[in-house]
JSON list of C-alpha atoms in Angstrom, two decimals:
[
{"chain": "A", "resi": 1, "resn": "MET", "atom": "CA", "xyz": [79.39, 157.51, 78.02]},
{"chain": "A", "resi": 2, "resn": "LEU", "atom": "CA", "xyz": [81.55, 159.41, 75.36]},
{"chain": "A", "resi": 3, "resn": "ALA", "atom": "CA", "xyz": [84.60, 157.43, 76.10]},
{"chain": "A", "resi": 4, "resn": "PHE", "atom": "CA", "xyz": [82.54, 154.38, 75.46]},
{"chain": "A", "resi": 5, "resn": "ILE", "atom": "CA", "xyz": [81.22, 155.81, 72.09]},
{"chain": "A", "resi": 6, "resn": "ALA", "atom": "CA", "xyz": [84.84, 156.56, 71.15]},
{"chain": "A", "resi": 7, "resn": "ARG", "atom": "CA", "xyz": [86.07, 153.18, 72.13]},
{"chain": "A", "resi": 8, "resn": "GLU", "atom": "CA", "xyz": [83.36, 151.59, 69.81]},
{"chain": "A", "resi": 9, "resn": "ASN", "atom": "CA", "xyz": [84.03, 153.98, 66.94]},
{"chain": "A", "resi": 10, "resn": "GLU", "atom": "CA", "xyz": [87.68, 153.10, 66.86]},
{"chain": "A", "resi": 11, "resn": "ARG", "atom": "CA", "xyz": [86.87, 149.13, 66.94]},
{"chain": "A", "resi": 12, "resn": "ALA", "atom": "CA", "xyz": [84.57, 149.72, 63.99]},
{"chain": "A", "resi": 13, "resn": "ILE", "atom": "CA", "xyz": [87.44, 151.65, 62.17]},
{"chain": "A", "resi": 14, "resn": "ASN", "atom": "CA", "xyz": [89.83, 149.07, 62.86]},
{"chain": "A", "resi": 15, "resn": "PHE", "atom": "CA", "xyz": [87.50, 146.22, 61.87]},
{"chain": "A", "resi": 16, "resn": "ILE", "atom": "CA", "xyz": [86.83, 148.02, 58.69]},
{"chain": "A", "resi": 17, "resn": "ASN", "atom": "CA", "xyz": [90.51, 148.76, 57.83]},
{"chain": "A", "resi": 18, "resn": "LYS", "atom": "CA", "xyz": [91.27, 145.11, 58.22]},
{"chain": "A", "resi": 19, "resn": "TYR", "atom": "CA", "xyz": [88.67, 143.78, 55.82]},
{"chain": "A", "resi": 20, "resn": "LEU", "atom": "CA", "xyz": [89.38, 146.69, 53.35]},
{"chain": "A", "resi": 21, "resn": "VAL", "atom": "CA", "xyz": [92.82, 145.21, 52.91]},
{"chain": "A", "resi": 22, "resn": "ILE", "atom": "CA", "xyz": [91.38, 141.69, 52.09]},
{"chain": "A", "resi": 23, "resn": "TYR", "atom": "CA", "xyz": [88.92, 143.11, 49.64]},
{"chain": "A", "resi": 24, "resn": "TRP", "atom": "CA", "xyz": [91.43, 145.32, 47.89]},
{"chain": "A", "resi": 25, "resn": "SER", "atom": "CA", "xyz": [93.99, 142.29, 47.55]},
{"chain": "A", "resi": 26, "resn": "ASN", "atom": "CA", "xyz": [91.09, 140.41, 45.64]},
{"chain": "A", "resi": 27, "resn": "VAL", "atom": "CA", "xyz": [90.20, 143.46, 43.22]},
{"chain": "A", "resi": 28, "resn": "PHE", "atom": "CA", "xyz": [93.36, 142.79, 40.97]},
{"chain": "A", "resi": 29, "resn": "MET", "atom": "CA", "xyz": [92.58, 139.24, 40.18]},
{"chain": "A", "resi": 30, "resn": "SER", "atom": "CA", "xyz": [91.48, 138.48, 36.65]},
{"chain": "A", "resi": 31, "resn": "THR", "atom": "CA", "xyz": [88.04, 137.15, 35.92]},
{"chain": "A", "resi": 32, "resn": "VAL", "atom": "CA", "xyz": [87.70, 133.99, 33.96]},
{"chain": "A", "resi": 33, "resn": "ASN", "atom": "CA", "xyz": [86.21, 136.07, 30.94]},
{"chain": "A", "resi": 34, "resn": "GLN", "atom": "CA", "xyz": [89.33, 138.33, 30.89]},
{"chain": "A", "resi": 35, "resn": "LEU", "atom": "CA", "xyz": [91.58, 135.30, 30.84]},
{"chain": "A", "resi": 36, "resn": "VAL", "atom": "CA", "xyz": [89.67, 133.80, 28.09]},
{"chain": "A", "resi": 37, "resn": "ARG", "atom": "CA", "xyz": [89.97, 137.20, 26.12]},
{"chain": "A", "resi": 38, "resn": "LYS", "atom": "CA", "xyz": [93.65, 137.69, 26.77]},
{"chain": "A", "resi": 39, "resn": "PRO", "atom": "CA", "xyz": [95.39, 134.49, 28.30]},
{"chain": "A", "resi": 40, "resn": "ARG", "atom": "CA", "xyz": [98.41, 134.89, 30.75]},
{"chain": "A", "resi": 41, "resn": "LYS", "atom": "CA", "xyz": [101.89, 135.34, 29.17]},
{"chain": "A", "resi": 42, "resn": "LYS", "atom": "CA", "xyz": [104.28, 132.49, 29.63]},
{"chain": "A", "resi": 43, "resn": "LYS", "atom": "CA", "xyz": [107.66, 133.59, 31.29]},
{"chain": "A", "resi": 44, "resn": "VAL", "atom": "CA", "xyz": [110.35, 133.27, 28.54]},
{"chain": "A", "resi": 45, "resn": "THR", "atom": "CA", "xyz": [113.66, 131.84, 29.99]},
{"chain": "A", "resi": 46, "resn": "LYS", "atom": "CA", "xyz": [116.87, 132.98, 28.58]},
{"chain": "A", "resi": 47, "resn": "SER", "atom": "CA", "xyz": [119.48, 130.37, 27.57]},
{"chain": "A", "resi": 48, "resn": "GLY", "atom": "CA", "xyz": [122.94, 130.86, 29.41]},
{"chain": "A", "resi": 49, "resn": "VAL", "atom": "CA", "xyz": [124.78, 129.46, 26.38]},
{"chain": "A", "resi": 50, "resn": "PRO", "atom": "CA", "xyz": [123.15, 131.14, 23.27]},
{"chain": "A", "resi": 51, "resn": "ALA", "atom": "CA", "xyz": [125.93, 130.48, 20.97]},
{"chain": "A", "resi": 52, "resn": "LEU", "atom": "CA", "xyz": [125.53, 126.67, 21.27]},
{"chain": "A", "resi": 53, "resn": "ASP", "atom": "CA", "xyz": [121.79, 126.83, 19.26]},
{"chain": "A", "resi": 54, "resn": "SER", "atom": "CA", "xyz": [120.45, 124.03, 21.52]},
{"chain": "A", "resi": 55, "resn": "CYS", "atom": "CA", "xyz": [123.47, 121.85, 20.76]},
{"chain": "A", "resi": 56, "resn": "PRO", "atom": "CA", "xyz": [125.26, 119.96, 23.52]},
{"chain": "A", "resi": 57, "resn": "GLN", "atom": "CA", "xyz": [128.73, 120.96, 22.01]},
{"chain": "A", "resi": 58, "resn": "LYS", "atom": "CA", "xyz": [130.05, 123.08, 18.91]},
{"chain": "A", "resi": 59, "resn": "ARG", "atom": "CA", "xyz": [133.24, 122.87, 17.04]},
{"chain": "A", "resi": 60, "resn": "GLY", "atom": "CA", "xyz": [135.29, 126.04, 16.57]},
{"chain": "A", "resi": 61, "resn": "VAL", "atom": "CA", "xyz": [138.58, 127.28, 15.63]},
{"chain": "A", "resi": 62, "resn": "CYS", "atom": "CA", "xyz": [140.63, 129.31, 18.26]},
{"chain": "A", "resi": 63, "resn": "THR", "atom": "CA", "xyz": [141.54, 133.03, 16.82]},
{"chain": "A", "resi": 64, "resn": "ARG", "atom": "CA", "xyz": [143.49, 133.96, 20.04]},
{"chain": "A", "resi": 65, "resn": "VAL", "atom": "CA", "xyz": [144.65, 132.24, 23.24]},
{"chain": "A", "resi": 66, "resn": "TYR", "atom": "CA", "xyz": [145.54, 134.17, 26.11]},
{"chain": "A", "resi": 67, "resn": "THR", "atom": "CA", "xyz": [145.44, 134.43, 29.89]},
{"chain": "A", "resi": 68, "resn": "THR", "atom": "CA", "xyz": [143.20, 136.78, 32.10]},
{"chain": "A", "resi": 69, "resn": "THR", "atom": "CA", "xyz": [142.91, 137.53, 35.65]},
{"chain": "A", "resi": 70, "resn": "PRO", "atom": "CA", "xyz": [139.57, 136.64, 37.49]},
{"chain": "A", "resi": 71, "resn": "LYS", "atom": "CA", "xyz": [137.34, 138.94, 39.38]},
{"chain": "A", "resi": 72, "resn": "LYS", "atom": "CA", "xyz": [138.08, 140.56, 42.86]},
{"chain": "A", "resi": 73, "resn": "PRO", "atom": "CA", "xyz": [138.75, 138.21, 45.63]},
{"chain": "A", "resi": 74, "resn": "ASN", "atom": "CA", "xyz": [140.62, 135.64, 43.54]},
{"chain": "A", "resi": 75, "resn": "SER", "atom": "CA", "xyz": [143.75, 135.86, 42.01]},
{"chain": "A", "resi": 76, "resn": "ALA", "atom": "CA", "xyz": [145.35, 133.75, 39.05]},
{"chain": "A", "resi": 77, "resn": "LEU", "atom": "CA", "xyz": [146.08, 133.58, 35.36]},
{"chain": "A", "resi": 78, "resn": "ARG", "atom": "CA", "xyz": [143.27, 131.93, 33.85]},
{"chain": "A", "resi": 79, "resn": "LYS", "atom": "CA", "xyz": [143.86, 130.40, 30.30]},
{"chain": "A", "resi": 80, "resn": "VAL", "atom": "CA", "xyz": [141.30, 131.33, 27.90]},
{"chain": "A", "resi": 81, "resn": "ALA", "atom": "CA", "xyz": [140.58, 131.18, 24.14]},
{"chain": "A", "resi": 82, "resn": "ARG", "atom": "CA", "xyz": [138.68, 133.34, 21.77]},
{"chain": "A", "resi": 83, "resn": "VAL", "atom": "CA", "xyz": [136.90, 130.88, 19.36]},
{"chain": "A", "resi": 84, "resn": "ARG", "atom": "CA", "xyz": [135.13, 131.30, 16.12]},
{"chain": "A", "resi": 85, "resn": "LEU", "atom": "CA", "xyz": [132.41, 128.72, 16.09]},
{"chain": "A", "resi": 86, "resn": "THR", "atom": "CA", "xyz": [130.96, 126.89, 12.94]},
{"chain": "A", "resi": 87, "resn": "ASN", "atom": "CA", "xyz": [127.80, 129.03, 13.31]},
{"chain": "A", "resi": 88, "resn": "ALA", "atom": "CA", "xyz": [129.96, 132.06, 12.69]},
{"chain": "A", "resi": 89, "resn": "ALA", "atom": "CA", "xyz": [129.58, 132.84, 16.49]},
{"chain": "A", "resi": 90, "resn": "GLU", "atom": "CA", "xyz": [132.76, 134.28, 18.25]},
{"chain": "A", "resi": 91, "resn": "VAL", "atom": "CA", "xyz": [132.82, 133.14, 22.09]},
{"chain": "A", "resi": 92, "resn": "THR", "atom": "CA", "xyz": [135.50, 133.27, 24.93]},
{"chain": "A", "resi": 93, "resn": "THR", "atom": "CA", "xyz": [136.11, 129.60, 26.47]},
{"chain": "A", "resi": 94, "resn": "TYR", "atom": "CA", "xyz": [137.91, 128.55, 29.33]},
{"chain": "A", "resi": 95, "resn": "ILE", "atom": "CA", "xyz": [140.60, 125.93, 28.96]},
{"chain": "A", "resi": 96, "resn": "GLY", "atom": "CA", "xyz": [140.45, 123.65, 32.07]},
{"chain": "A", "resi": 97, "resn": "GLY", "atom": "CA", "xyz": [143.39, 121.70, 33.61]},
{"chain": "A", "resi": 98, "resn": "GLU", "atom": "CA", "xyz": [147.08, 122.17, 34.00]},
{"chain": "A", "resi": 99, "resn": "GLY", "atom": "CA", "xyz": [148.92, 122.96, 30.85]},
{"chain": "A", "resi": 100, "resn": "HIS", "atom": "CA", "xyz": [147.54, 122.87, 27.22]},
{"chain": "A", "resi": 101, "resn": "ASN", "atom": "CA", "xyz": [148.58, 122.79, 23.57]},
{"chain": "A", "resi": 102, "resn": "LEU", "atom": "CA", "xyz": [146.25, 125.35, 22.18]},
{"chain": "A", "resi": 103, "resn": "GLN", "atom": "CA", "xyz": [147.22, 128.19, 19.73]},
{"chain": "A", "resi": 104, "resn": "GLU", "atom": "CA", "xyz": [145.68, 130.20, 17.17]},
{"chain": "A", "resi": 105, "resn": "HIS", "atom": "CA", "xyz": [144.01, 128.18, 14.36]},
{"chain": "A", "resi": 106, "resn": "SER", "atom": "CA", "xyz": [143.49, 124.84, 16.78]},
{"chain": "A", "resi": 107, "resn": "VAL", "atom": "CA", "xyz": [140.17, 123.29, 16.07]},
{"chain": "A", "resi": 108, "resn": "ILE", "atom": "CA", "xyz": [138.39, 122.53, 19.29]},
{"chain": "A", "resi": 109, "resn": "LEU", "atom": "CA", "xyz": [135.08, 121.48, 20.83]},
{"chain": "A", "resi": 110, "resn": "ILE", "atom": "CA", "xyz": [133.18, 123.66, 23.35]},
{"chain": "A", "resi": 111, "resn": "ARG", "atom": "CA", "xyz": [130.53, 122.72, 25.79]},
{"chain": "A", "resi": 112, "resn": "GLY", "atom": "CA", "xyz": [128.39, 124.98, 27.90]},
{"chain": "A", "resi": 113, "resn": "GLY", "atom": "CA", "xyz": [129.46, 125.96, 31.49]},
{"chain": "A", "resi": 114, "resn": "ARG", "atom": "CA", "xyz": [130.21, 129.35, 32.84]},
{"chain": "A", "resi": 115, "resn": "VAL", "atom": "CA", "xyz": [133.30, 130.24, 34.85]},
{"chain": "A", "resi": 116, "resn": "LYS", "atom": "CA", "xyz": [132.16, 132.47, 37.64]},
{"chain": "A", "resi": 117, "resn": "ASP", "atom": "CA", "xyz": [135.10, 134.42, 38.22]},
{"chain": "A", "resi": 118, "resn": "LEU", "atom": "CA", "xyz": [135.48, 135.35, 34.71]},
{"chain": "A", "resi": 119, "resn": "PRO", "atom": "CA", "xyz": [133.13, 137.92, 33.30]},
{"chain": "A", "resi": 120, "resn": "GLY", "atom": "CA", "xyz": [131.81, 136.97, 29.89]},
{"chain": "A", "resi": 121, "resn": "VAL", "atom": "CA", "xyz": [133.23, 133.49, 29.95]},
{"chain": "A", "resi": 122, "resn": "ARG", "atom": "CA", "xyz": [130.34, 130.98, 29.52]},
{"chain": "A", "resi": 123, "resn": "TYR", "atom": "CA", "xyz": [131.78, 128.07, 27.64]},
{"chain": "A", "resi": 124, "resn": "HIS", "atom": "CA", "xyz": [134.56, 125.19, 28.58]},
{"chain": "A", "resi": 125, "resn": "THR", "atom": "CA", "xyz": [136.71, 123.55, 25.97]},
{"chain": "A", "resi": 126, "resn": "VAL", "atom": "CA", "xyz": [136.21, 119.91, 26.05]},
{"chain": "A", "resi": 127, "resn": "ARG", "atom": "CA", "xyz": [139.61, 118.21, 26.87]},
{"chain": "A", "resi": 128, "resn": "GLY", "atom": "CA", "xyz": [140.90, 115.18, 24.77]},
{"chain": "A", "resi": 129, "resn": "ALA", "atom": "CA", "xyz": [138.68, 116.01, 21.67]},
{"chain": "A", "resi": 130, "resn": "LEU", "atom": "CA", "xyz": [139.79, 117.28, 18.36]},
{"chain": "A", "resi": 131, "resn": "ASP", "atom": "CA", "xyz": [143.13, 119.23, 18.56]},
{"chain": "A", "resi": 132, "resn": "THR", "atom": "CA", "xyz": [142.97, 119.57, 22.42]},
{"chain": "A", "resi": 133, "resn": "VAL", "atom": "CA", "xyz": [145.05, 116.94, 24.22]},
{"chain": "A", "resi": 134, "resn": "GLY", "atom": "CA", "xyz": [144.01, 115.55, 27.63]},
{"chain": "A", "resi": 135, "resn": "VAL", "atom": "CA", "xyz": [145.87, 116.54, 30.92]},
{"chain": "A", "resi": 136, "resn": "ASP", "atom": "CA", "xyz": [149.12, 114.54, 31.44]},
{"chain": "A", "resi": 137, "resn": "GLY", "atom": "CA", "xyz": [149.70, 112.55, 34.78]},
{"chain": "A", "resi": 138, "resn": "ARG", "atom": "CA", "xyz": [145.89, 113.02, 35.85]},
{"chain": "A", "resi": 139, "resn": "MET", "atom": "CA", "xyz": [144.77, 110.25, 38.10]},
{"chain": "A", "resi": 140, "resn": "GLN", "atom": "CA", "xyz": [141.38, 111.31, 39.39]},
{"chain": "A", "resi": 141, "resn": "GLY", "atom": "CA", "xyz": [138.45, 112.81, 37.35]},
{"chain": "A", "resi": 142, "resn": "ARG", "atom": "CA", "xyz": [140.15, 111.68, 34.15]},
{"chain": "A", "resi": 143, "resn": "SER", "atom": "CA", "xyz": [136.97, 111.91, 31.99]},
{"chain": "A", "resi": 144, "resn": "LYS", "atom": "CA", "xyz": [136.66, 115.54, 32.60]},
{"chain": "A", "resi": 145, "resn": "TYR", "atom": "CA", "xyz": [139.98, 116.25, 31.38]},
{"chain": "A", "resi": 146, "resn": "GLY", "atom": "CA", "xyz": [140.50, 113.62, 28.49]},
{"chain": "A", "resi": 147, "resn": "THR", "atom": "CA", "xyz": [142.92, 111.43, 30.10]},
{"chain": "A", "resi": 148, "resn": "LYS", "atom": "CA", "xyz": [143.28, 107.53, 29.09]},
{"chain": "A", "resi": 149, "resn": "LYS", "atom": "CA", "xyz": [143.46, 105.10, 32.08]},
{"chain": "A", "resi": 150, "resn": "PRO", "atom": "CA", "xyz": [147.19, 104.68, 32.80]},
{"chain": "A", "resi": 151, "resn": "LYS", "atom": "CA", "xyz": [148.86, 101.30, 32.00]},
{"chain": "A", "resi": 152, "resn": "LYS", "atom": "CA", "xyz": [149.64, 98.98, 34.81]}
]
């Protein structure tokens, strides 16, 4: 008889524990009145390209043109430029493609888009715009590198 009572007690305790979890999970929900008094806060999304000020591109002047090495598994000399923008922000921008004509005081156009293996580089130079020439001899993906259609 005692074993039966002990088993029944164990079942009752398991039942109570199971429903306590459900009860406590609902305790932390807000009531309608609480939400009327203090509404839920909207999540603020941070911009990945703050220096562009919600513009598609910005113009700037190169203050330094140099090469840098990428993060760990990769190895190369990536061409980058430090640029002072028209809104007085100073950013590091990646120069894509093979070869470039940029030097100090070149006026360039930048767009958003980070380079994953270069820390701190969140912008790309637009090839073929302002002082930046397009990539010579490019046949595929020409629009991304500012190259004109070759003459037949």
